XYZ file of C-alpha atoms in Angstrom:
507
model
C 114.602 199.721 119.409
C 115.785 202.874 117.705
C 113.153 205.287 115.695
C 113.640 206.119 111.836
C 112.627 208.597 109.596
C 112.606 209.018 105.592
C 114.542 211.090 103.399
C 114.866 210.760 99.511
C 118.079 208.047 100.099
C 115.612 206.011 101.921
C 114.995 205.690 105.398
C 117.781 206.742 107.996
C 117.673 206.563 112.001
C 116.517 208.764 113.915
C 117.781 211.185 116.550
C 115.309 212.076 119.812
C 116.933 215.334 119.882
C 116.057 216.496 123.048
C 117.305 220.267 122.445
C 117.504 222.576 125.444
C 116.143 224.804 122.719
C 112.875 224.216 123.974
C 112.492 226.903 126.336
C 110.320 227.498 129.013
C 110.028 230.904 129.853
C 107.231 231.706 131.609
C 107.018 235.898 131.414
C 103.175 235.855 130.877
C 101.722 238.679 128.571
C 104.083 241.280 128.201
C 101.509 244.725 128.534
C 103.693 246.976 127.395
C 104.198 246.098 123.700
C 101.373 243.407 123.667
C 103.321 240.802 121.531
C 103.895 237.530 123.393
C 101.269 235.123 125.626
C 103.563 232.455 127.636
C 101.338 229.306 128.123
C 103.119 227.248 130.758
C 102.269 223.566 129.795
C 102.900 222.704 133.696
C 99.226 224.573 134.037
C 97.696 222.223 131.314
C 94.499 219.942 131.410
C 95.893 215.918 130.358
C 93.250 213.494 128.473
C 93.659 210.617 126.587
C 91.750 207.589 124.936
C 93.237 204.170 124.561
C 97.155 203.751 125.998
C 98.573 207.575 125.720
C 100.200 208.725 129.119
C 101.645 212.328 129.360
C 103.098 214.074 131.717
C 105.478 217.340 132.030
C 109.418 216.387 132.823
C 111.769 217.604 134.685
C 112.926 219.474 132.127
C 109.966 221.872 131.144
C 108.759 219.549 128.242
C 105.346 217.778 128.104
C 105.719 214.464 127.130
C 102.938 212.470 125.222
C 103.878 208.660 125.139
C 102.556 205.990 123.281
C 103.830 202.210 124.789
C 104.415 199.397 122.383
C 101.089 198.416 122.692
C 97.945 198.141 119.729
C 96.215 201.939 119.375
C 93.142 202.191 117.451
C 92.187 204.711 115.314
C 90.689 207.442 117.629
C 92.393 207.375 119.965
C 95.100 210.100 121.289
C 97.048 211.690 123.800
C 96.277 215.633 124.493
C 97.157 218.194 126.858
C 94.988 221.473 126.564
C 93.944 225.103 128.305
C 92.430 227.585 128.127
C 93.479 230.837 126.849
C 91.939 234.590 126.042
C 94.195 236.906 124.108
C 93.652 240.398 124.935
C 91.255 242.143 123.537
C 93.241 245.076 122.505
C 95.826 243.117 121.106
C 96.635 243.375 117.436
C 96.539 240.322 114.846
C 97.760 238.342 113.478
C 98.104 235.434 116.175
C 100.616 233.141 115.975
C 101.003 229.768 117.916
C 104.320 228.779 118.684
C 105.649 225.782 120.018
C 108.374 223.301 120.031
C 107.592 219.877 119.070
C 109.802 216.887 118.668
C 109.271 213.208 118.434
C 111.211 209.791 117.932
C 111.173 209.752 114.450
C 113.203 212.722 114.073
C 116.077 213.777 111.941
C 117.885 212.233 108.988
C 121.554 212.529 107.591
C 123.297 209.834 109.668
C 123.506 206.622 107.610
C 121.433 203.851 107.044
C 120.365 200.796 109.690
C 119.107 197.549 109.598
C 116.602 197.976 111.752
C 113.502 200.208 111.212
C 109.893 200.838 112.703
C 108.016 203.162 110.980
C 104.249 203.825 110.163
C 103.403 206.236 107.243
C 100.295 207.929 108.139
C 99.460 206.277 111.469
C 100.273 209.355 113.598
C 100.173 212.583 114.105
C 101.166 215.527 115.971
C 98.563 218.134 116.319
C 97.475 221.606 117.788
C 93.759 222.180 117.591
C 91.464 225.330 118.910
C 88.182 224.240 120.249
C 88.288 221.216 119.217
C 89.260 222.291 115.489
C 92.716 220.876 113.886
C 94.688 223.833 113.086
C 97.719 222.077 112.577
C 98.733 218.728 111.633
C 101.938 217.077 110.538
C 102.438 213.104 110.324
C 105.354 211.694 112.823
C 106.716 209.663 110.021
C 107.261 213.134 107.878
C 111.140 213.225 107.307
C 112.400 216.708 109.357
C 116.197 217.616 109.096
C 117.899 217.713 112.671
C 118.998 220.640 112.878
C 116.278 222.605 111.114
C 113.798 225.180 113.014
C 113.386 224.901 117.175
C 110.082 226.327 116.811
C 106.699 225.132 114.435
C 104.580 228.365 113.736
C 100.846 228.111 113.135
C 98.623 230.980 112.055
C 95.372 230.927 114.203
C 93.815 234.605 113.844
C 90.859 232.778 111.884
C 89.928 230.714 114.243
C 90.303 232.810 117.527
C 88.454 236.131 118.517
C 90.410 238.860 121.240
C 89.031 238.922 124.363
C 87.100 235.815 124.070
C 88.180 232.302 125.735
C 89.245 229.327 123.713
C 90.549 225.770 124.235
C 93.972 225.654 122.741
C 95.236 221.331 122.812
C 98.691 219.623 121.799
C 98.173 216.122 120.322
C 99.009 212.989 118.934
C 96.388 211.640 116.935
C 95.951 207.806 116.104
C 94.627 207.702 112.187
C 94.487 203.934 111.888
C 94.603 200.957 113.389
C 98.382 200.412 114.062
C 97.744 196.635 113.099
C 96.985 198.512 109.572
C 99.334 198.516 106.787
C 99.327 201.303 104.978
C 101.514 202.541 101.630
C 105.104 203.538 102.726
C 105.209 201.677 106.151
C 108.679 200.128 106.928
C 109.258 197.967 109.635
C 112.802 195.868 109.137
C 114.267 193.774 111.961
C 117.724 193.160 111.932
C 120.121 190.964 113.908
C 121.792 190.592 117.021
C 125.421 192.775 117.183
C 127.685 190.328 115.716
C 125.599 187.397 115.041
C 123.873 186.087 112.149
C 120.516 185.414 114.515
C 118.077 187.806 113.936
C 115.761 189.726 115.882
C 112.532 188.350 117.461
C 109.835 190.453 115.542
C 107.178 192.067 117.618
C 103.785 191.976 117.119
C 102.712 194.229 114.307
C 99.769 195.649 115.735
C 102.478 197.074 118.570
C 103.949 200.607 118.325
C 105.362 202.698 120.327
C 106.240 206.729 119.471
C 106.898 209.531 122.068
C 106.730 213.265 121.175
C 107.939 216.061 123.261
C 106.334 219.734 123.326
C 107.577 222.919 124.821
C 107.683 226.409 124.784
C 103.981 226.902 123.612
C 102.972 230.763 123.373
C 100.769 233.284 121.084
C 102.122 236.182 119.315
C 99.943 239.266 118.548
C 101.573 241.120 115.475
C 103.697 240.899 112.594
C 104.588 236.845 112.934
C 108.719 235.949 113.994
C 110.567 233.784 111.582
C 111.122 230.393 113.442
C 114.760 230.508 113.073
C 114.961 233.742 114.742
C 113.729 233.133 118.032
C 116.249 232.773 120.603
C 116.555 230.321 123.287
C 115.586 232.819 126.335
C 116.650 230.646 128.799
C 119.577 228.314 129.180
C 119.944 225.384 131.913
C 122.605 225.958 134.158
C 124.712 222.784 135.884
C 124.274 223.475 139.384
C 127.726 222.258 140.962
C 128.130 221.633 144.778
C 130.920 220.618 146.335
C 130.215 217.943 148.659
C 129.454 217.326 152.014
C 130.093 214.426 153.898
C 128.482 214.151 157.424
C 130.748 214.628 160.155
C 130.293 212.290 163.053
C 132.438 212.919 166.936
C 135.428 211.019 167.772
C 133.965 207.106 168.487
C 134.718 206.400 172.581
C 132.886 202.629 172.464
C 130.926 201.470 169.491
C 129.452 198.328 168.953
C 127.844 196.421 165.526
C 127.338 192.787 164.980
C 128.459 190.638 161.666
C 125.928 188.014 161.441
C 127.140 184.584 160.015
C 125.055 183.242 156.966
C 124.236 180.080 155.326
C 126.691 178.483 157.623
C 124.874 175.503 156.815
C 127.363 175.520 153.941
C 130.435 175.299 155.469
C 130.904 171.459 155.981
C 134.608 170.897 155.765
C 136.240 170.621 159.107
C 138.718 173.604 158.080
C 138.127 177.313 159.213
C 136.328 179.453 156.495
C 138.580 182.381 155.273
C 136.536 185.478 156.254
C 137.820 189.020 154.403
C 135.044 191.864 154.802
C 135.393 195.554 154.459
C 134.325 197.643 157.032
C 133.521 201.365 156.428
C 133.022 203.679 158.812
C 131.958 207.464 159.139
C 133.626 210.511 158.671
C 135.728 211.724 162.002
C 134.559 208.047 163.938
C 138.081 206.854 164.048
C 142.065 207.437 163.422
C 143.820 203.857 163.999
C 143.368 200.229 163.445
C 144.416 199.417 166.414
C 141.419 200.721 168.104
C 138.646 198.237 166.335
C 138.510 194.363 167.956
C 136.569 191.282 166.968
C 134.689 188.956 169.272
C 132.900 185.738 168.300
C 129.833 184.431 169.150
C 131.411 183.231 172.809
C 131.905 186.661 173.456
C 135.171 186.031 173.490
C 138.549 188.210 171.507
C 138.984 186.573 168.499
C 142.051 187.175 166.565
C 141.628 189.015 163.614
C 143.380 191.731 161.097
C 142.575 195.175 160.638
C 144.092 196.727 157.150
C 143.693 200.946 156.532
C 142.078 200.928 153.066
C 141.113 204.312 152.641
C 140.415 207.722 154.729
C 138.301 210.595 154.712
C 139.416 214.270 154.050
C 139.872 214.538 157.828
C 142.123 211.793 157.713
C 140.072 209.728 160.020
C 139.519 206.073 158.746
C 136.935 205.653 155.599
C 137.277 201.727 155.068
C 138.840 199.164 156.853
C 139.260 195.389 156.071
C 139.099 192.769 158.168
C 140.723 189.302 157.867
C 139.806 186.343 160.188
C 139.743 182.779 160.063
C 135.956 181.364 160.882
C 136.138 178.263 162.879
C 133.983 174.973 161.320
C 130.617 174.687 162.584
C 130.300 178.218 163.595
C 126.781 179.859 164.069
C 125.905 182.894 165.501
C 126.786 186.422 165.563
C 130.573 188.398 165.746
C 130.984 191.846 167.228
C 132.969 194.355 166.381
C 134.301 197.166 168.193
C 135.840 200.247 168.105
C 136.597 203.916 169.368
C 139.092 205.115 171.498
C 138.474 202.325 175.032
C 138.969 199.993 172.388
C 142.496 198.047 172.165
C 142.955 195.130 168.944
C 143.635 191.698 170.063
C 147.605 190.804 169.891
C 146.864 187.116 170.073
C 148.153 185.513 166.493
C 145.844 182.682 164.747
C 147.040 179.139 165.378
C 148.427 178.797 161.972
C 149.572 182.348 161.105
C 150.801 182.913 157.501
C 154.282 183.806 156.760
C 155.431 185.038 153.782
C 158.748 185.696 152.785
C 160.839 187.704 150.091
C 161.231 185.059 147.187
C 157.461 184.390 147.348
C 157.023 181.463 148.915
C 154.332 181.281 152.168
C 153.267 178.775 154.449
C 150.934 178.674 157.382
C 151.979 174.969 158.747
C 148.915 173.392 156.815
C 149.733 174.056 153.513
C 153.055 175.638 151.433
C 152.981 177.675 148.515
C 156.281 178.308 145.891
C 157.273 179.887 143.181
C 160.556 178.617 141.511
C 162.316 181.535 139.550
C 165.563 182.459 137.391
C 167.220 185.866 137.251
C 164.344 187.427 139.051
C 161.904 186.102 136.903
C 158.758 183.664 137.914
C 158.704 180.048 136.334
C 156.891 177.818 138.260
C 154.090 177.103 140.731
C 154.280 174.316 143.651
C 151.546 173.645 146.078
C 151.507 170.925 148.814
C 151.838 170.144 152.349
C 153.917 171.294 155.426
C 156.499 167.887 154.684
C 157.306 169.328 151.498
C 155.265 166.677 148.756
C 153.724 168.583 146.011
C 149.982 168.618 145.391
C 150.623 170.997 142.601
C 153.719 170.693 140.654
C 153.078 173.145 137.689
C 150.696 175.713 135.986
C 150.037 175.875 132.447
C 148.295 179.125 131.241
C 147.139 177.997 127.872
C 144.534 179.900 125.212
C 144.208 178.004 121.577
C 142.651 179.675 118.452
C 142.331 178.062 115.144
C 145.583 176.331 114.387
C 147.520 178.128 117.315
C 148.443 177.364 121.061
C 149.569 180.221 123.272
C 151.276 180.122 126.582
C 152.217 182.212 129.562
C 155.296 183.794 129.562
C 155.493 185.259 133.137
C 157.346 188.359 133.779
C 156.808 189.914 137.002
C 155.948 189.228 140.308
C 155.368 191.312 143.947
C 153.382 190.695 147.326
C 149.990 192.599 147.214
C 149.287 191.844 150.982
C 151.254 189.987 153.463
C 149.860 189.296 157.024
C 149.441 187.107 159.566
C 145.759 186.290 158.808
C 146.164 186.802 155.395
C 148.772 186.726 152.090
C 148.123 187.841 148.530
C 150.999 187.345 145.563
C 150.402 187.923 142.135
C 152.827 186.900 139.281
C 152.225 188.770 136.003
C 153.575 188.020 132.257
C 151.917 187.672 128.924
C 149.810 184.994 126.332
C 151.993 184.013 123.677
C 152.538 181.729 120.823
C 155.890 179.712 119.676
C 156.408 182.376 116.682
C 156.063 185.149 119.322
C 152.546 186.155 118.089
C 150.737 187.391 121.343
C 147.116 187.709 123.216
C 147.669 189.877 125.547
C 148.719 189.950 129.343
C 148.071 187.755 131.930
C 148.189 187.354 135.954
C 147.827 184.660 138.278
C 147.044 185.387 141.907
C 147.171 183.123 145.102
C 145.982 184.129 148.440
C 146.685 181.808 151.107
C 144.929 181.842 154.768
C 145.705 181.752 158.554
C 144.202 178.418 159.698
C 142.833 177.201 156.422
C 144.670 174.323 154.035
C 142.300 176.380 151.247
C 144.394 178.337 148.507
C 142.371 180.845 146.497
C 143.884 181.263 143.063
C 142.545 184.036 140.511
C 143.756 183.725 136.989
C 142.963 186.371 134.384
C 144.157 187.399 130.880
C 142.816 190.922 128.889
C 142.598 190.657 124.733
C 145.005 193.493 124.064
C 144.724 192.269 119.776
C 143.283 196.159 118.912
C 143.226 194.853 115.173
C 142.285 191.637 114.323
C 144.785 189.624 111.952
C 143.812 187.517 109.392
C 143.922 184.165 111.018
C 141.173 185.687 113.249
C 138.379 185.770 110.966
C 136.143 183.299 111.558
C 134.277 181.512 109.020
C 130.383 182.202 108.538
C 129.633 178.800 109.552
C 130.993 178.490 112.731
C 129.335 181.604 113.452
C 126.241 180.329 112.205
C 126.270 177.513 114.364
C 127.779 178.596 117.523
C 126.172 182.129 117.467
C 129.585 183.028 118.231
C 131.104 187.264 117.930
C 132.262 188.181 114.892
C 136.312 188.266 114.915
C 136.528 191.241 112.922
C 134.503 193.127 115.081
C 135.557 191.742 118.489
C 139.357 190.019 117.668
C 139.275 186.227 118.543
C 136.583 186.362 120.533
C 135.171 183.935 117.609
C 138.110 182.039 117.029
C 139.534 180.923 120.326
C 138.412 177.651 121.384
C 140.003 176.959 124.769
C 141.435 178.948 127.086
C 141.887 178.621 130.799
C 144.343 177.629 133.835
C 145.955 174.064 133.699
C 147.156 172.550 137.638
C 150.097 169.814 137.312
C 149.289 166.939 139.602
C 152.294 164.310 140.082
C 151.287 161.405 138.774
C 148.442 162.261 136.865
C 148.396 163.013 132.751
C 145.877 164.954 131.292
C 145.353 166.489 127.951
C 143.417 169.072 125.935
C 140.183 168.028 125.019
């Protein structure tokens, strides 16, 4: 939940400007000219009452952190040292730090959702104990105004005599209070009409940061005048990757999992990428399989990806998993290690004019002038299981249908076979979605086809038919279609199979 602040336009979010602004530089006192006293925070004493936590980032800036969670008046988070100025150094003293918190900056249009307690909280710097410095969290602050809050202390601190210098946050009243000026306004969910669950009132949460704390002895700086003294710098490394010698025999183990699952009395498809170390290995050809008999099992090894070396980064590996399998595979590889030649008992073969066939089950696509029309599935005698695929999406008074375009081989092996037709989502007047693909993978000793159908909303400005109505969002909760195109609007969409002999229709 974002942070707001006020401003005379009303009340605009805030920013948790986390500026690198807020220095640490940690020179101590500089004895020559006897004008600035670094205080590194990372040296300070942490207390708190009630549910404060603090703690100094990564970053150099102490962090004092109220959870959403009730605080009571009282309590308070506060980090504190202590500190003796020099006794020959000249007044006045100024404290300087940088303080920031998340209800910070203003400018940057208004928001429907707001949380924000007028004098609940405050940030505070105190010397022994004594408030020298107070400003309420809910105070509106421009975002780009000072990096540094000044504060006068020569009246309460004496040269050459010790004194407890704290940051704070401060808890005024009970956050369960209401006081004058509070605004807390809940808004709804992005793109829905259903609106936030409200939290409990008594429960706030605030964070403040603080850096760059140190006492000048003299004429006072101006706040905006004080440069940033030291700048983070990106440390870039080029990377390493470990190096490992050439692989002579390695061994690792797949396990099989849930096999309790596979009931059919088909093999189980099996496609698993292997990666393996920098420098381990050069060629396929030099990794086997063996099942849990110990025995070669046939398998495919495809180059994925190699390492800068050119040695062999990821590898995957196609097999057909008999029925009723338990147990563990091995896999081998390095350099005394030859691939098995032996071919499944129903290898895949694909040919040019997509079409593929492993003697269990036969896969076609019909076409015209290069150009994919239609699907058949079925057996090795040549009937049709599948006779036809309908692509369909339908929004408001509208049906759309693929219109395929393209099609290529993504993988073609014995163990394993991947086409993938391409085309587009369109409507009778030529009005159109967006593109579509469908792809089949088919499998050495398995009757299973895997199909994978997906279609991308390429509408980057929705047209008038898709504006939904403000009922239909009401009721379904749906996205609005001005914001998201159609994503409100459409009401079916998916992939329809042809079965001979069977009629269905859209319900």
């Amino acid at each position: 939940m974002s942070h707001f602040c006020r401003s005379a336009d009303g009340w605009w979010p805030s920013r948790i400007v986390l500026l690198t602004a807020a220095c640490m530089f940690f020179s101590g006192w500089a004895a020559a000219n006897a004008e600035t006293l670094e205080l590194p925070l990372g040296r300070w004493t942490w207390r708190a009452k009630g549910n404060y936590a603090g703690w100094l980032d990564r970053r150099g800036l102490y962090q004092i952190v109220h959870p959403m969670e009730t605080a009571k008046a009282g309590d308070y988070g506060r980090t504190e040292t202590q500190v003796t100025i020099p006794a020959d150094a000249k007044p006045p003293y100024t404290l300087r730090f940088y303080v920031n918190d998340t209800l910070y900056g203003e400018g940057h249009g208004p928001s429907a959702v707001i949380d924000v307690r007028v004098g609940h909280r405050f940030n505070q710097a105190l010397v022994d104990g004594k408030v020298v410095w107070s400003e309420d969290m809910a105070k509106s602050k421009p975002i780009s105004g000072p990096r540094y809050t000044l504060v006068d202390i020569t009246p309460h601190v004496t040269p050459g005599r010790p004194f407890t210098l704290a940051l704070q946050v401060w808890e005024e009243v009970d956050s369960s209070r209401e006081m004058p000026g509070d605004a807390i306004q809940l808004g709804v969910y992005a793109g829905t009409t259903q609106k936030y669950t409200p939290l409990p009132r008594e429960k706030y949460g605030t964070r403040t940061y603080w850096g760059d704390v140190a006492i000048h002895a003299g004429p006072p700086p101006r706040a905006e005048d004080l440069p940033c003294r030291w700048e983070p710098k990106l440390k870039v490394e080029k990377m390493q990757f470990p190096r490992v010698p050439p692989a002579v025999r390695e061994r690792d183990s797949l396990a099989v999992e849930k096999a309790e699952l596979l009931t059919g009395t088909w093999a189980w498809p099996v496609t698993q990428g292997i990666p393996l170390p920098m420098g381990a290995l050069k060629d396929t050809r030099n990794i086997r399989l063996t099942g849990p008999d110990g025995k070669p099992a046939p398998a495919g090894f495809s180059e994925m990806s190699r390492w800068p070396d050119g040695s062999l980064r990821w590898v995957l590996l196609d097999f057909a998993m008999p029925a009723k399998t338990a147990g563990e595979y091995g896999l081998d590889w390095g350099s005394q290690v030859s691939a098995v030649a032996d071919l499944p008992a129903n290898p895949v073969r694909a040919s040019d004019d997509l079409r593929m066939e492993n003697g269990l089950v036969r896969v076609s696509w019909t076409s015209r002038d290069g150009v994919p029309q239609d699907l058949a599935i079925g057996g090795p005698d040549g009937q049709a299981a599948i006779s036809g695929q309908r692509p369909y999406l339908n929004f408001k008074d509208k049906a759309l249908t693929a219109r395929w375009l393209t099609s290529a081989w993504l993988s073609r092996s014995p163990h394993r076979a991947e086409m993938q037709v391409t085309g587009e989502l369109v409507a009778d007047d030529g009005d159109r979605y967006g593109a579509c693909r469908l792809r089949l993978e088919m499998f050495a000793n398995s009757p299973l086809i895997r199909l994978q159908y997906t279609i991308t909303n390429e509408r980057a400005k929705p047209a008038p038919e898709d504006t939904p109505d403000k009922d239909t969002i009401k009721r379904t909760g749906g996205l609005v279609g001005g914001l998201r195109p159609l994503t409100a609007v459409v009401t079916s969409y998916g992939l329809r199979l042809l079965v001979p002999g069977i009629q269905t229709r859209e319900t």
